[in-house]
Short mmCIF file of C-alpha atoms in Angstrom, two decimals:
data_model
loop_
_atom_site.label_atom_id
_atom_site.label_comp_id
_atom_site.label_asym_id
_atom_site.label_seq_id
_atom_site.Cartn_x
_atom_site.Cartn_y
_atom_site.Cartn_z
CA UNK A 1 0.38 5.81 22.85
CA UNK A 2 2.53 4.89 25.55
CA UNK A 3 1.05 2.43 28.30
CA UNK A 4 1.99 0.28 31.25
CA UNK A 5 0.10 -2.73 32.72
CA UNK A 6 0.58 -4.16 36.21
CA UNK A 7 -0.66 -7.71 36.20
CA UNK A 8 -2.47 -8.38 39.37
CA UNK A 9 -4.15 -5.65 41.40
CA UNK A 10 -3.36 -7.60 44.66
CA UNK A 11 -0.55 -9.98 45.44
CA UNK A 12 -0.38 -11.79 48.75
CA UNK A 13 2.85 -13.72 49.75
CA UNK A 14 4.00 -15.29 53.23
CA UNK A 15 6.85 -13.63 55.14
CA UNK A 16 10.19 -14.82 53.88
CA UNK A 17 8.74 -15.71 50.43
CA UNK A 18 9.67 -14.42 47.02
CA UNK A 19 8.01 -11.26 45.93
CA UNK A 20 7.34 -10.90 42.15
CA UNK A 21 5.15 -7.87 40.85
CA UNK A 22 4.78 -7.86 37.15
CA UNK A 23 4.84 -4.88 34.87
CA UNK A 24 4.74 -4.72 31.03
CA UNK A 25 5.05 -1.64 29.00
CA UNK A 26 4.46 -0.46 25.40
CA UNK A 27 7.16 1.65 23.82
CA UNK A 28 8.81 1.78 20.37
CA UNK A 29 11.98 2.90 21.94
CA UNK A 30 13.84 2.11 24.95
CA UNK A 31 12.22 3.94 27.76
CA UNK A 32 12.84 5.06 31.23
CA UNK A 33 11.12 2.80 33.68
CA UNK A 34 10.26 3.13 37.38
CA UNK A 35 8.94 1.48 40.37
CA UNK A 36 7.47 3.34 43.14
CA UNK A 37 6.25 2.33 46.48
CA UNK A 38 3.30 3.90 48.40
CA UNK A 39 2.41 3.24 52.01
CA UNK A 40 -1.17 4.19 53.33
CA UNK A 41 -1.96 7.88 53.26
CA UNK A 42 1.55 8.91 52.04
CA UNK A 43 3.13 10.01 48.73
CA UNK A 44 5.09 7.79 46.41
CA UNK A 45 8.65 6.90 47.15
CA UNK A 46 11.12 5.90 44.31
CA UNK A 47 12.42 2.11 44.62
CA UNK A 48 14.40 2.06 41.56
CA UNK A 49 14.88 3.42 38.11
CA UNK A 50 15.82 1.83 34.83
CA UNK A 51 17.72 4.46 32.29
CA UNK A 52 19.58 1.91 30.16
CA UNK A 53 23.02 1.89 32.10
CA UNK A 54 22.20 -1.81 33.19
CA UNK A 55 19.39 -4.24 32.70
CA UNK A 56 19.26 -5.37 36.20
CA UNK A 57 18.64 -2.45 38.50
CA UNK A 58 18.86 -2.70 42.28
CA UNK A 59 16.77 -0.53 44.49
CA UNK A 60 16.22 0.33 48.02
CA UNK A 61 14.86 -2.06 50.56
CA UNK A 62 16.34 -5.14 48.96
CA UNK A 63 14.09 -4.69 45.80
CA UNK A 64 15.55 -5.25 42.14
CA UNK A 65 14.08 -5.18 38.84
CA UNK A 66 15.18 -6.58 35.15
CA UNK A 67 14.47 -4.79 32.12
CA UNK A 68 13.76 -7.31 29.32
CA UNK A 69 13.30 -5.54 26.03
CA UNK A 70 12.26 -8.67 24.13
CA UNK A 71 9.38 -9.27 26.62
CA UNK A 72 8.86 -5.40 27.30
CA UNK A 73 8.78 -6.26 30.77
CA UNK A 74 10.21 -4.71 33.95
CA UNK A 75 9.01 -7.10 36.95
CA UNK A 76 10.04 -6.11 40.49
CA UNK A 77 11.34 -8.87 42.79
CA UNK A 78 12.70 -9.29 46.34
CA UNK A 79 13.97 -12.66 47.49
CA UNK A 80 12.42 -12.69 50.88
CA UNK A 81 9.39 -10.57 51.77
CA UNK A 82 9.14 -8.66 55.12
CA UNK A 83 6.08 -7.38 56.92
CA UNK A 84 7.15 -3.89 56.23
CA UNK A 85 7.00 -4.47 52.48
CA UNK A 86 2.98 -4.44 52.72
CA UNK A 87 2.28 -1.42 50.55
CA UNK A 88 0.95 -0.44 46.98
CA UNK A 89 3.54 -0.59 44.29
CA UNK A 90 3.48 1.40 40.96
CA UNK A 91 5.25 0.85 37.76
CA UNK A 92 5.77 3.93 35.64
CA UNK A 93 7.25 4.41 31.97
CA UNK A 94 8.44 7.52 30.39
CA UNK A 95 9.70 7.93 26.80
CA UNK A 96 12.32 10.58 25.47
CA UNK A 97 10.68 13.95 26.07
CA UNK A 98 8.95 15.56 28.78
CA UNK A 99 8.85 14.10 32.12
CA UNK A 100 5.25 15.07 32.42
CA UNK A 101 4.51 12.21 29.97
CA UNK A 102 5.45 9.58 32.67
CA UNK A 103 2.68 7.05 32.63
CA UNK A 104 1.67 5.26 35.91
CA UNK A 105 0.38 1.77 36.06
CA UNK A 106 -2.81 1.17 38.13
CA UNK A 107 -0.87 -0.17 41.07
CA UNK A 108 -0.47 -3.62 42.89
CA UNK A 109 -1.18 -3.99 46.58
CA UNK A 110 1.32 -6.32 48.21
CA UNK A 111 0.05 -8.10 51.31
CA UNK A 112 2.39 -10.12 53.57
CA UNK A 113 1.15 -13.02 55.45
CA UNK A 114 2.69 -13.82 58.77
CA UNK B 1 15.53 18.60 55.44
CA UNK B 2 14.76 18.99 51.77
CA UNK B 3 11.52 17.83 50.47
CA UNK B 4 7.81 18.75 49.28
CA UNK B 5 5.40 19.90 51.80
CA UNK B 6 1.76 19.67 51.11
CA UNK B 7 -0.97 21.36 53.23
CA UNK B 8 -3.41 20.70 54.59
CA UNK B 9 -3.33 16.90 54.97
CA UNK B 10 -7.25 16.75 55.19
CA UNK B 11 -9.62 19.23 53.70
CA UNK B 12 -13.47 19.15 53.57
CA UNK B 13 -15.23 21.24 50.90
CA UNK B 14 -18.77 22.31 50.66
CA UNK B 15 -20.57 22.23 47.40
CA UNK B 16 -20.04 25.23 45.34
CA UNK B 17 -16.85 26.14 47.22
CA UNK B 18 -13.36 26.72 45.82
CA UNK B 19 -10.38 25.25 47.70
CA UNK B 20 -6.65 25.67 47.42
CA UNK B 21 -4.21 23.04 48.10
CA UNK B 22 -0.72 24.20 49.06
CA UNK B 23 2.60 22.75 47.82
CA UNK B 24 6.04 24.13 48.57
CA UNK B 25 9.39 22.42 47.57
CA UNK B 26 12.82 23.25 48.94
CA UNK B 27 14.63 21.06 46.38
CA UNK B 28 15.45 23.76 44.06
CA UNK B 29 13.52 21.77 41.29
CA UNK B 30 12.41 23.62 37.96
CA UNK B 31 9.50 21.27 37.31
CA UNK B 32 6.40 20.64 39.52
CA UNK B 33 3.35 18.70 39.08
CA UNK B 34 -0.18 17.88 40.53
CA UNK B 35 -1.59 14.47 40.36
CA UNK B 36 -4.90 13.16 41.35
CA UNK B 37 -5.23 9.62 42.80
CA UNK B 38 -8.60 7.71 43.25
CA UNK B 39 -8.99 4.27 44.97
CA UNK B 40 -7.76 1.32 42.76
CA UNK B 41 -6.54 3.65 40.06
CA UNK B 42 -3.18 4.93 39.03
CA UNK B 43 -2.01 8.64 39.10
CA UNK B 44 -3.56 11.06 36.68
CA UNK B 45 -1.89 14.29 35.76
CA UNK B 46 -3.74 17.49 36.39
CA UNK B 47 -1.28 20.27 35.80
CA UNK B 48 2.44 20.61 35.46
CA UNK B 49 4.85 23.41 35.28
CA UNK B 50 8.42 23.16 33.97
CA UNK B 51 9.51 26.76 34.76
CA UNK B 52 8.22 29.78 36.76
CA UNK B 53 5.45 31.65 35.34
CA UNK B 54 4.67 28.82 32.89
CA UNK B 55 2.27 25.88 33.30
CA UNK B 56 0.45 23.31 31.10
CA UNK B 57 -2.75 21.28 31.39
CA UNK B 58 -2.46 17.67 31.91
CA UNK B 59 -4.98 14.98 31.36
CA UNK B 60 -7.68 16.23 33.59
CA UNK B 61 -7.26 19.76 34.03
CA UNK B 62 -11.15 20.64 33.86
CA UNK B 63 -12.30 22.20 37.09
CA UNK B 64 -8.68 22.96 38.39
CA UNK B 65 -6.48 25.83 38.07
CA UNK B 66 -2.76 26.50 39.19
CA UNK B 67 -0.23 29.29 39.45
CA UNK B 68 3.52 29.20 39.42
CA UNK B 69 4.80 32.57 40.69
CA UNK B 70 7.67 31.37 42.61
CA UNK B 71 9.95 28.52 41.92
CA UNK B 72 9.17 26.71 45.11
CA UNK B 73 5.29 27.01 45.11
CA UNK B 74 2.64 25.54 42.95
CA UNK B 75 -0.71 25.85 44.55
CA UNK B 76 -3.65 24.04 43.16
CA UNK B 77 -7.29 25.28 43.26
CA UNK B 78 -10.21 22.98 43.07
CA UNK B 79 -13.15 24.91 41.75
CA UNK B 80 -16.74 24.40 41.90
CA UNK B 81 -16.74 23.38 38.34
CA UNK B 82 -14.88 20.19 39.38
CA UNK B 83 -18.03 17.87 39.80
CA UNK B 84 -16.25 15.06 41.56
CA UNK B 85 -13.35 16.46 43.50
CA UNK B 86 -13.22 13.73 46.40
CA UNK B 87 -9.79 12.24 46.01
CA UNK B 88 -6.09 12.16 47.09
CA UNK B 89 -3.94 14.89 45.51
CA UNK B 90 -0.29 14.40 45.10
CA UNK B 91 2.07 17.34 44.49
CA UNK B 92 5.44 16.41 42.82
CA UNK B 93 8.66 17.92 41.44
CA UNK B 94 11.62 16.81 39.31
CA UNK B 95 14.86 18.63 38.76
CA UNK B 96 13.94 19.44 35.27
CA UNK B 97 11.04 18.66 33.06
CA UNK B 98 12.93 16.31 30.76
CA UNK B 99 11.96 12.65 30.90
CA UNK B 100 14.30 10.21 32.87
CA UNK B 101 14.20 12.75 35.75
CA UNK B 102 13.10 11.20 39.01
CA UNK B 103 9.80 12.64 40.12
CA UNK B 104 9.50 13.25 43.82
CA UNK B 105 6.37 13.26 45.81
CA UNK B 106 4.74 15.07 48.73
CA UNK B 107 2.85 13.30 51.44
CA UNK B 108 -0.58 14.00 49.62
CA UNK B 109 -3.81 15.85 50.65
CA UNK B 110 -7.15 14.24 51.04
CA UNK B 111 -9.95 16.41 49.80
CA UNK B 112 -13.69 15.38 50.69
CA UNK B 113 -16.84 17.09 49.52
CA UNK B 114 -19.56 17.08 52.38
#
């Protein structure tokens, strides 16, 4: 069965530091991969999406993620953290077939220290 | 502006009551979804609909019901059979029901049992 693992339920970085949020997936075929961000009491907003066009995917707000098939990973990075990046981040994976089969990770809460 | 509107934002339910959460989208999307989010957990799929007048159970459908009489509307009823309904509920939609489609989310509704 398809699964996605986000390592670290809480990550804290200083403002201006590198942000690295980890996501590993299990899939027997190249999947579709997503990163979403959720601010408190709000819905999820798409940050970026991998659909096999390019392994390095650039998203909104300066975030990017690299698809590494050999490592089954899709880690999210941002070179310099900003206070406004504090939020919950979800990695999601979807195999070929129905979009209803998308699987979300349990989320990583990102805190930014002044 | 195009988007997904959920109402109410906050709802309180007494024991034994049924309540209905509204979800309307003006994105002209074929597929719609309901997810449940509990603190510290990822999203779990309750029901989804890929086309008008058709819907399918997700992973945690027990105690919930839906209808899809119009393309733009997908209301969720939380019945008294749902023993632990206190949660954050997210409605979502995608252009089609095929994988790889971006899923767009509403702002969510908080349901609390009192």
